[in-house]
CSV table of C-alpha atoms in Angstrom, one decimal:
chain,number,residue,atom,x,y,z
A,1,UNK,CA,5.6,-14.7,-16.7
A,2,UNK,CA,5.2,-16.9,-13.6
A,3,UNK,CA,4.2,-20.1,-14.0
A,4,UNK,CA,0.7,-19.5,-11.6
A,5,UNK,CA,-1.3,-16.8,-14.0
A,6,UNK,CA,-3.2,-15.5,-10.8
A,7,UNK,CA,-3.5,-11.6,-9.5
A,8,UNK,CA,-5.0,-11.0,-6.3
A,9,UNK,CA,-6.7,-7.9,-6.2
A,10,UNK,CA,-7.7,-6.3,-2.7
A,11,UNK,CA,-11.1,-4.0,-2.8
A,12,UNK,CA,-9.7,-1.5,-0.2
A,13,UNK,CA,-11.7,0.7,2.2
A,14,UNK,CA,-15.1,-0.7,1.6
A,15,UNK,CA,-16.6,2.8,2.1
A,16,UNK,CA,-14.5,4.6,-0.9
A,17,UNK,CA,-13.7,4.4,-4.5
A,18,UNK,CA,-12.0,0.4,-4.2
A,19,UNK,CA,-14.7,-1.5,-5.2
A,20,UNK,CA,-15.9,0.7,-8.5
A,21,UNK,CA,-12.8,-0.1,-9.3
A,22,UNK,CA,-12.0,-3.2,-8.8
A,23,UNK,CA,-15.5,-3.5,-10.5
A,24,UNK,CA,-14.8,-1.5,-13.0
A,25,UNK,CA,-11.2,-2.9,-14.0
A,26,UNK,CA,-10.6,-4.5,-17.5
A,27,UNK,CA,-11.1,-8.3,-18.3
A,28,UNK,CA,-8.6,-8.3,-21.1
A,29,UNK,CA,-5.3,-8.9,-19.0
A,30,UNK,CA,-3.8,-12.3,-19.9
A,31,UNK,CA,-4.1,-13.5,-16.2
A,32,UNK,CA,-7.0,-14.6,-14.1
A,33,UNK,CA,-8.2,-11.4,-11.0
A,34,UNK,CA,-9.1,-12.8,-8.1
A,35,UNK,CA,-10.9,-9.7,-6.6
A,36,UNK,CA,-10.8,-10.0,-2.5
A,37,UNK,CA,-13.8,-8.5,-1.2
A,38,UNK,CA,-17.0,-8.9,0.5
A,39,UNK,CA,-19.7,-10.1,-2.5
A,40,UNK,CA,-23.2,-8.5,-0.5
A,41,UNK,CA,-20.9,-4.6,-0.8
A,42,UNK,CA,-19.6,-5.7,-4.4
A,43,UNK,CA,-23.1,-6.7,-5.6
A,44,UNK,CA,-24.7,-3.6,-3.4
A,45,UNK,CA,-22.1,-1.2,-5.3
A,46,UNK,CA,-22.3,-2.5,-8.4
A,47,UNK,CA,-26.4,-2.2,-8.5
A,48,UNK,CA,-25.9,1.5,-7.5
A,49,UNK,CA,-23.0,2.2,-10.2
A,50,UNK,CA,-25.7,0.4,-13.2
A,51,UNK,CA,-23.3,-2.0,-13.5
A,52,UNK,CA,-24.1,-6.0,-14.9
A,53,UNK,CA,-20.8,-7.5,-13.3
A,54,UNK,CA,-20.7,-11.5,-13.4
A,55,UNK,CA,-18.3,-12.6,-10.4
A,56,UNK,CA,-18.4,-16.2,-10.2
A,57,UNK,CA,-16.4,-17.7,-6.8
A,58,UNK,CA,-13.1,-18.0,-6.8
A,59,UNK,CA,-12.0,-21.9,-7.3
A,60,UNK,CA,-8.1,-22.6,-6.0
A,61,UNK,CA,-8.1,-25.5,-7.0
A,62,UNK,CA,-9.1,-25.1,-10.8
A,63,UNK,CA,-6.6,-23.8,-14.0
A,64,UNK,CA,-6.5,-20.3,-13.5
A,65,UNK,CA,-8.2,-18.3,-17.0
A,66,UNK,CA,-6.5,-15.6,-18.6
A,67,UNK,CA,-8.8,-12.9,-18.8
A,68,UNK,CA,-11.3,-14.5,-15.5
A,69,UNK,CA,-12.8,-12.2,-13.1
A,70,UNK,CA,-13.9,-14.0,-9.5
A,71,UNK,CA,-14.3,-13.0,-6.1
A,72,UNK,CA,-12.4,-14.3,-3.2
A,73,UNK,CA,-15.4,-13.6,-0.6
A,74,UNK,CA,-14.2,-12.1,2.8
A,75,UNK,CA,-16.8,-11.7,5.9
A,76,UNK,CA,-17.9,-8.0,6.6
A,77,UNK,CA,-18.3,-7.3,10.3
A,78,UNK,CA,-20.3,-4.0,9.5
A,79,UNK,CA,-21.6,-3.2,5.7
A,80,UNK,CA,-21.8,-0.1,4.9
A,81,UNK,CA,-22.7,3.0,2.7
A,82,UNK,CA,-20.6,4.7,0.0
A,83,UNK,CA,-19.0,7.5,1.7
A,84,UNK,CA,-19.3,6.6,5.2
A,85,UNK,CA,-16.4,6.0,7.2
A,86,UNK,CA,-16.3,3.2,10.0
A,87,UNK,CA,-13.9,1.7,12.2
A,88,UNK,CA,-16.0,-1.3,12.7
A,89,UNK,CA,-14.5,-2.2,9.3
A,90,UNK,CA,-10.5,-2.1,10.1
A,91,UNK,CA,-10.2,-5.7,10.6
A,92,UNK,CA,-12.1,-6.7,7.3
A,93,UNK,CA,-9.3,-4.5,5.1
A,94,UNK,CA,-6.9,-5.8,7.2
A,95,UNK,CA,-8.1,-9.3,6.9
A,96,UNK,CA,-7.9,-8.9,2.9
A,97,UNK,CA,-4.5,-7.5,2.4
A,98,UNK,CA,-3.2,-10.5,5.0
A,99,UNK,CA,-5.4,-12.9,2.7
A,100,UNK,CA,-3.8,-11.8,-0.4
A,101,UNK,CA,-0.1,-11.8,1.3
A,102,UNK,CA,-0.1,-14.9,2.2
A,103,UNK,CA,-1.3,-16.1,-1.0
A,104,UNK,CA,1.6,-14.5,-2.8
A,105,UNK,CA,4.1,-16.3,-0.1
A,106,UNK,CA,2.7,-19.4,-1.1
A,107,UNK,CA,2.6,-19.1,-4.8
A,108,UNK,CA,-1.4,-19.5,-4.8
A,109,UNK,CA,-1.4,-15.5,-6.5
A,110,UNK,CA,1.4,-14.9,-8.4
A,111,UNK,CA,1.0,-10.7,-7.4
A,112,UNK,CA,-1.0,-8.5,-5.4
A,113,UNK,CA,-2.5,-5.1,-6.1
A,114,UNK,CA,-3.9,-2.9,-3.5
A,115,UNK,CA,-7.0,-0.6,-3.9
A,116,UNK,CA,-6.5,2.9,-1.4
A,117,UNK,CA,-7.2,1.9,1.8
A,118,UNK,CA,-7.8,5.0,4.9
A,119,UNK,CA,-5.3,4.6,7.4
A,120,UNK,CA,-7.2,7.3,9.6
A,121,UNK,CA,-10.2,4.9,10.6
A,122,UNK,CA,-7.9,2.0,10.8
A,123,UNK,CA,-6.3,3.7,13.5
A,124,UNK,CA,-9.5,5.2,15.1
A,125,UNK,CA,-10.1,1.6,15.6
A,126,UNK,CA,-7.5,0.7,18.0
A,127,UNK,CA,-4.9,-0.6,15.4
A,128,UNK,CA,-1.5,0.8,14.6
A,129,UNK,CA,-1.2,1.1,11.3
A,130,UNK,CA,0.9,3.7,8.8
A,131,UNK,CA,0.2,2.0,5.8
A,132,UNK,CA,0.1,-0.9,2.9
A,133,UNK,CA,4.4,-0.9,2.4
A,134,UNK,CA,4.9,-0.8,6.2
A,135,UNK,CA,1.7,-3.7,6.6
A,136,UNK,CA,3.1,-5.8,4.2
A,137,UNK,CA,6.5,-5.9,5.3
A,138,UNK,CA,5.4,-7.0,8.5
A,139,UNK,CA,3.8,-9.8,7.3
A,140,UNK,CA,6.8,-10.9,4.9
A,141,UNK,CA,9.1,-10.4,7.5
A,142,UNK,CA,11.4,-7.7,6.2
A,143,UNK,CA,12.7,-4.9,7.9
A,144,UNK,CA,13.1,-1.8,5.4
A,145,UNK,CA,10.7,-2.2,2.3
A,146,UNK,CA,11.3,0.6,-0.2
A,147,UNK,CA,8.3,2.6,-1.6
A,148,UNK,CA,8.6,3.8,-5.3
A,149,UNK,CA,6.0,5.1,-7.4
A,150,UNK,CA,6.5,5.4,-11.1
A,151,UNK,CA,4.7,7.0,-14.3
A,152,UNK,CA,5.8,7.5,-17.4
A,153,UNK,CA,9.0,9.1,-17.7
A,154,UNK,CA,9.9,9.3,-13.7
A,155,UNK,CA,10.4,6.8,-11.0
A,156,UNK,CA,10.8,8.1,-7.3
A,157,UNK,CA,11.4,5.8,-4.4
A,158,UNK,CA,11.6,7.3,-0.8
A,159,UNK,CA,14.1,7.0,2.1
A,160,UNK,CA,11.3,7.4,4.6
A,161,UNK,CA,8.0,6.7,3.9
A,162,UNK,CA,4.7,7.8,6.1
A,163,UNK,CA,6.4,9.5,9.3
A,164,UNK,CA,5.5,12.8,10.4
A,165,UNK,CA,8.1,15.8,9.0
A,166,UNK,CA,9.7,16.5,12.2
A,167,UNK,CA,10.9,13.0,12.2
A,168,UNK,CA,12.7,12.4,8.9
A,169,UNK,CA,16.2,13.9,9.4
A,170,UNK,CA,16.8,11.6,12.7
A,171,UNK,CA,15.9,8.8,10.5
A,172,UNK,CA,18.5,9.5,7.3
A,173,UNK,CA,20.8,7.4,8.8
A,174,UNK,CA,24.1,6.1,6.4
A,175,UNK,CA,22.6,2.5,7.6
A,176,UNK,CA,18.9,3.2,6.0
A,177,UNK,CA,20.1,4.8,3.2
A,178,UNK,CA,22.1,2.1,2.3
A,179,UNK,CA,19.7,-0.5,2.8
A,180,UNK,CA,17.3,1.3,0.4
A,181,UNK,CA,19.5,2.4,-1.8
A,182,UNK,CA,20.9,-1.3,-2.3
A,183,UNK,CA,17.2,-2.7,-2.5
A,184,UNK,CA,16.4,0.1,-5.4
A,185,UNK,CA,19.6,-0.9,-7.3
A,186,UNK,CA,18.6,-4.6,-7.1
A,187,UNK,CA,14.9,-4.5,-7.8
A,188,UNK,CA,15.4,-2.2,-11.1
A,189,UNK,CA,18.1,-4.9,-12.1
A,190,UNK,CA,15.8,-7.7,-11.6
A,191,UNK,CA,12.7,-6.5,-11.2
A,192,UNK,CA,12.8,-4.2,-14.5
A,193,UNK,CA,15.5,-5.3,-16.6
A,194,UNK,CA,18.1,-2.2,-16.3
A,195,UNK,CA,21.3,-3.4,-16.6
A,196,UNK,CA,23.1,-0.5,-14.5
A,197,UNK,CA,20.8,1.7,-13.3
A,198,UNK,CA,21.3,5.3,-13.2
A,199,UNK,CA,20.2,7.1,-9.5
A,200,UNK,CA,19.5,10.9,-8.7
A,201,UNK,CA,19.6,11.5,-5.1
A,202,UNK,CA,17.8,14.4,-3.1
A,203,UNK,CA,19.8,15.9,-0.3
A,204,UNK,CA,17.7,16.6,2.8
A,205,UNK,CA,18.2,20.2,3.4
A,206,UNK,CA,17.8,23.2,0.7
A,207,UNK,CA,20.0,23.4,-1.8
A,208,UNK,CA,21.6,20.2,-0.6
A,209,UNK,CA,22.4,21.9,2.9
A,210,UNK,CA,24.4,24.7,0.7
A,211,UNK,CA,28.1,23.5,1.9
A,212,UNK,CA,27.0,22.8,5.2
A,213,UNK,CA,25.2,26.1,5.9
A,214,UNK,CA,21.5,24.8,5.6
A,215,UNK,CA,22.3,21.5,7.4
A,216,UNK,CA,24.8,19.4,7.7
A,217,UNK,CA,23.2,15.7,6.6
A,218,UNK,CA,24.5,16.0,3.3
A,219,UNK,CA,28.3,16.5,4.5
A,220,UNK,CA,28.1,14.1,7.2
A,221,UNK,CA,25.6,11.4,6.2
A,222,UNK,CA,24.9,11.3,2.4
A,223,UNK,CA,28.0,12.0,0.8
A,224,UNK,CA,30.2,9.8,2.5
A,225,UNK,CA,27.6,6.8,2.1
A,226,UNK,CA,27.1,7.6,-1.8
A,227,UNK,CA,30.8,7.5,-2.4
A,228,UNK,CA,30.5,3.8,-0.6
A,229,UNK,CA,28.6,2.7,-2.4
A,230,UNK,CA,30.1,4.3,-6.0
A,231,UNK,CA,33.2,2.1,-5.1
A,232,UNK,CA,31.0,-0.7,-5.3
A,233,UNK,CA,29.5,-0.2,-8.6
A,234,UNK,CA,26.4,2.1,-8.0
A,235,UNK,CA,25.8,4.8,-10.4
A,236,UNK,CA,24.9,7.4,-8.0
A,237,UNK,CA,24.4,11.3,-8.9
A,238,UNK,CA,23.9,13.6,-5.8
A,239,UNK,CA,23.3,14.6,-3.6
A,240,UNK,CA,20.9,17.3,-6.0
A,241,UNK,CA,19.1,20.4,-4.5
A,242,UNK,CA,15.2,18.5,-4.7
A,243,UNK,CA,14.1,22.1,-6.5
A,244,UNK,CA,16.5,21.4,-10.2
A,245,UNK,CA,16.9,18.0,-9.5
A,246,UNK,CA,13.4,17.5,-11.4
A,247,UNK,CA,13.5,19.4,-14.8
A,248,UNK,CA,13.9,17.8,-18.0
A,249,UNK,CA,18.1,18.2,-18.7
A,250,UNK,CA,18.6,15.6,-15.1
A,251,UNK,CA,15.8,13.4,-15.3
A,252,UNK,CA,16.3,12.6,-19.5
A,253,UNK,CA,18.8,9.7,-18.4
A,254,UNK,CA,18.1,8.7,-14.9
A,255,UNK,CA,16.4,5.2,-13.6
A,256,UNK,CA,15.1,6.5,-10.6
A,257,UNK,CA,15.0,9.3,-8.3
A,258,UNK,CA,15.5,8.5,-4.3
A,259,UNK,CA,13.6,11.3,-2.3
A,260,UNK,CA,14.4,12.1,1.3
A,261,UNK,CA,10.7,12.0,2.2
A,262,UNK,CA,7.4,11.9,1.5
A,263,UNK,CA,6.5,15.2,-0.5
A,264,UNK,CA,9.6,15.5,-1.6
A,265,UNK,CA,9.4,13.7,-4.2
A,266,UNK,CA,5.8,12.4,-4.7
A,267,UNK,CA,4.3,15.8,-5.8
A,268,UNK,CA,6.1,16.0,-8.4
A,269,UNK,CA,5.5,12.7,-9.7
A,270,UNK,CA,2.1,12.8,-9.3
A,271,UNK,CA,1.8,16.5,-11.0
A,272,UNK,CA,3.3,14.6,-13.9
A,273,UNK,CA,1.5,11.1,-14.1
A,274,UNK,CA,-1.8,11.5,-11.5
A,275,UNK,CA,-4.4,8.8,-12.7
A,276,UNK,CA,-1.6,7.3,-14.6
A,277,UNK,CA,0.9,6.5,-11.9
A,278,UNK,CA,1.1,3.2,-10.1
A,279,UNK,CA,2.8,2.5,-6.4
A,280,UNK,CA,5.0,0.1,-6.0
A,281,UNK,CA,7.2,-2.0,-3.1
A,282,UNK,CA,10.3,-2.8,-3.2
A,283,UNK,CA,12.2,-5.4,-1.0
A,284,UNK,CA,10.0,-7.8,-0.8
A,285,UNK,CA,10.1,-11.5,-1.5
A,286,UNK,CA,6.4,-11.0,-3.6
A,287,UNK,CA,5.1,-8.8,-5.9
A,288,UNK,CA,3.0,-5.5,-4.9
A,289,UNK,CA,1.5,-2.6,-6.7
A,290,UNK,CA,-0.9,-0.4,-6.1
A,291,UNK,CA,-2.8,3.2,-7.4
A,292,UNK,CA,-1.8,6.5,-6.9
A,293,UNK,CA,-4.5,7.9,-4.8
A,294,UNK,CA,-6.4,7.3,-2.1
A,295,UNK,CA,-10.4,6.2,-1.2
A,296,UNK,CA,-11.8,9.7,-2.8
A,297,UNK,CA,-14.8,9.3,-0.2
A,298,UNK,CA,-16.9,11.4,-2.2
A,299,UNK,CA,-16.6,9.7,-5.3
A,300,UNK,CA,-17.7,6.2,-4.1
A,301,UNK,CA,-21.1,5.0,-5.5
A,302,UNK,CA,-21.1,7.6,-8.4
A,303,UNK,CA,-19.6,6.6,-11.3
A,304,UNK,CA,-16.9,9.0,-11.5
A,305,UNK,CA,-14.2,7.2,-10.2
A,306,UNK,CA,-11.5,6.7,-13.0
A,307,UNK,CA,-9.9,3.3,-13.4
A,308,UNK,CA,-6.9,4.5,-14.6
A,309,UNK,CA,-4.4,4.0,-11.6
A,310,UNK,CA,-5.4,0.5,-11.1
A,311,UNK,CA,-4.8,-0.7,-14.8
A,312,UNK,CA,-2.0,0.7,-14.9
A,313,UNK,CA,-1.1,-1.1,-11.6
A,314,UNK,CA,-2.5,-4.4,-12.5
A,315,UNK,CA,-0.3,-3.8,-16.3
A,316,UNK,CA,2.5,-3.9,-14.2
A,317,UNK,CA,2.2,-6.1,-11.6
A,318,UNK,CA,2.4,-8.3,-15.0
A,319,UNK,CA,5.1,-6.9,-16.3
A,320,UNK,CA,7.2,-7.7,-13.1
A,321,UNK,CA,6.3,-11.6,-13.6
């Protein structure tokens, strides 16, 4: 485990689920949470879910405790209601997830892990944003970051990540796929302790492009890189038709899946592990997890928000120390 016991934990949208989490997340990790948030919301939220929550300030400069809850205070330009969307509030989330960033690049939190944020209302404020992995890599300074979420049994990383579908076939390019395939090999070596890991790959098209007579990506673009990278040691299976590359016989002795896309992939994994799944990126020079889901607007403020996505992203955010 790293040798600074600190996880920083960002509250998310302040109008959805975030903070009952973060509220509601277990004391019994041995590492100190530094919740980022703003306390008047977290106090406001935790009065509304009946909640006695003790969260004393956050102190850098004292011995971090295993098992510690404290809040890292961030300014609110606008507070707000469970449930109620603004755009006055972009800067605050963005101000929390650059807080806890930088904190990881200089070794003051040995992790971060996100609670949903909405990129919609992010956006409606003026920003460009498409989401945490593409945010984050930005701020690190690294070009392709690799999103893979993982629950028990299955592990799916993506090619592309949060572009619109008519998009995604100009960008499988032999250049990206390398880049993420390379980062996936390298970060379930290190990152999780597989020696040689064993990789399912999607093709693009159905049935794999069926010889070339459902598209061509996977004659031109896929197989030629995947045999490139087999010469250099990969273990690489694929390209697979996406609709039997996910049944029991494949998946019982594969690392990882890489999907070509968004929902080509995450449905699956999500039908299998939702609640119980955990995002994480790839590629970059910290440690990053985050839930499954997103701010579940209507659930904010009443007590039915499950908790479950976030320990098991905080569990291992620790197990990647």
């Amino acid at each position: 485990m790293s040798a600074s016991p600190r996880i920083a934990l960002t509250s998310g949208e302040p109008a959805g689920i975030g903070p009952d989490l973060c509220l509601l997340a277990k004391t019994d990790y041995p590492v100190e949470t530094v919740i980022l948030g703003n306390r008047q919301l977290l106090e406001q939220r935790a009065k509304k879910l009946g909640l006695d929550v003790d969260l004393p300030d956050y102190q850098a400069d004292q011995a971090p405790r295993a098992g510690h809850h404290c809040l890292l205070d961030i300014p609110m330009q606008y507070q707000c209601s469970a449930g109620t969307l603004s755009p006055d509030n972009a800067h605050y989330v963005l101000a929390m997830l650059e807080r806890a960033t930088q904190g990881c690049l200089q070794n003051e939190f040995a992790a971060m892990v996100t609670a949903p944020i909405h990129k919609g209302i992010i956006n409606d404020a003026g920003i460009s944003f498409t989401g945490h992995t593409e945010f984050l890599a930005e701020q690190c300074k690294i070009d392709t970051p690799v999103m893979m979420l993982a629950t028990e049994g299955l592990r799916v990383a993506l090619a592309t990540t949060h572009i619109p579908l008519h998009k995604v076939a100009e960008n499988i390019t032999a250049e990206n796929l390398e880049t993420v395939l390379t980062t996936l090999h390298q970060e379930l070596v290190s990152r999780f302790h597989i020696a040689q890991p064993r990789i399912l790959v999607c093709g693009l098209n159905p049935h794999a492009g069926e010889d070339g007579h459902l598209g061509k990506e996977e004659i031109t673009i896929i197989n030629p890189l995947l045999n490139k990278l087999r010469q250099q040691g990969m273990k690489l299976i694929g390209p697979l038709p996406a609709d039997t590359l996910f049944t029991p016989n494949k998946l019982a002795h594969a690392d990882a899946v890489l999907a070509m896309y968004h929902d080509q992939g995450l449905p699956v994994l999500k039908h299998m592990g939702f609640g119980r799944a955990v995002n994480i990126t790839l590629g970059l020079p910290i440690i990053r997890t985050s839930v499954d889901h997103g701010t579940a607007l209507e659930l904010a403020g009443t007590g039915q928000a499950d908790p479950g996505s976030l320990d098991v992203a905080i569990s291992t955010a620790i197990s990647m120390l």
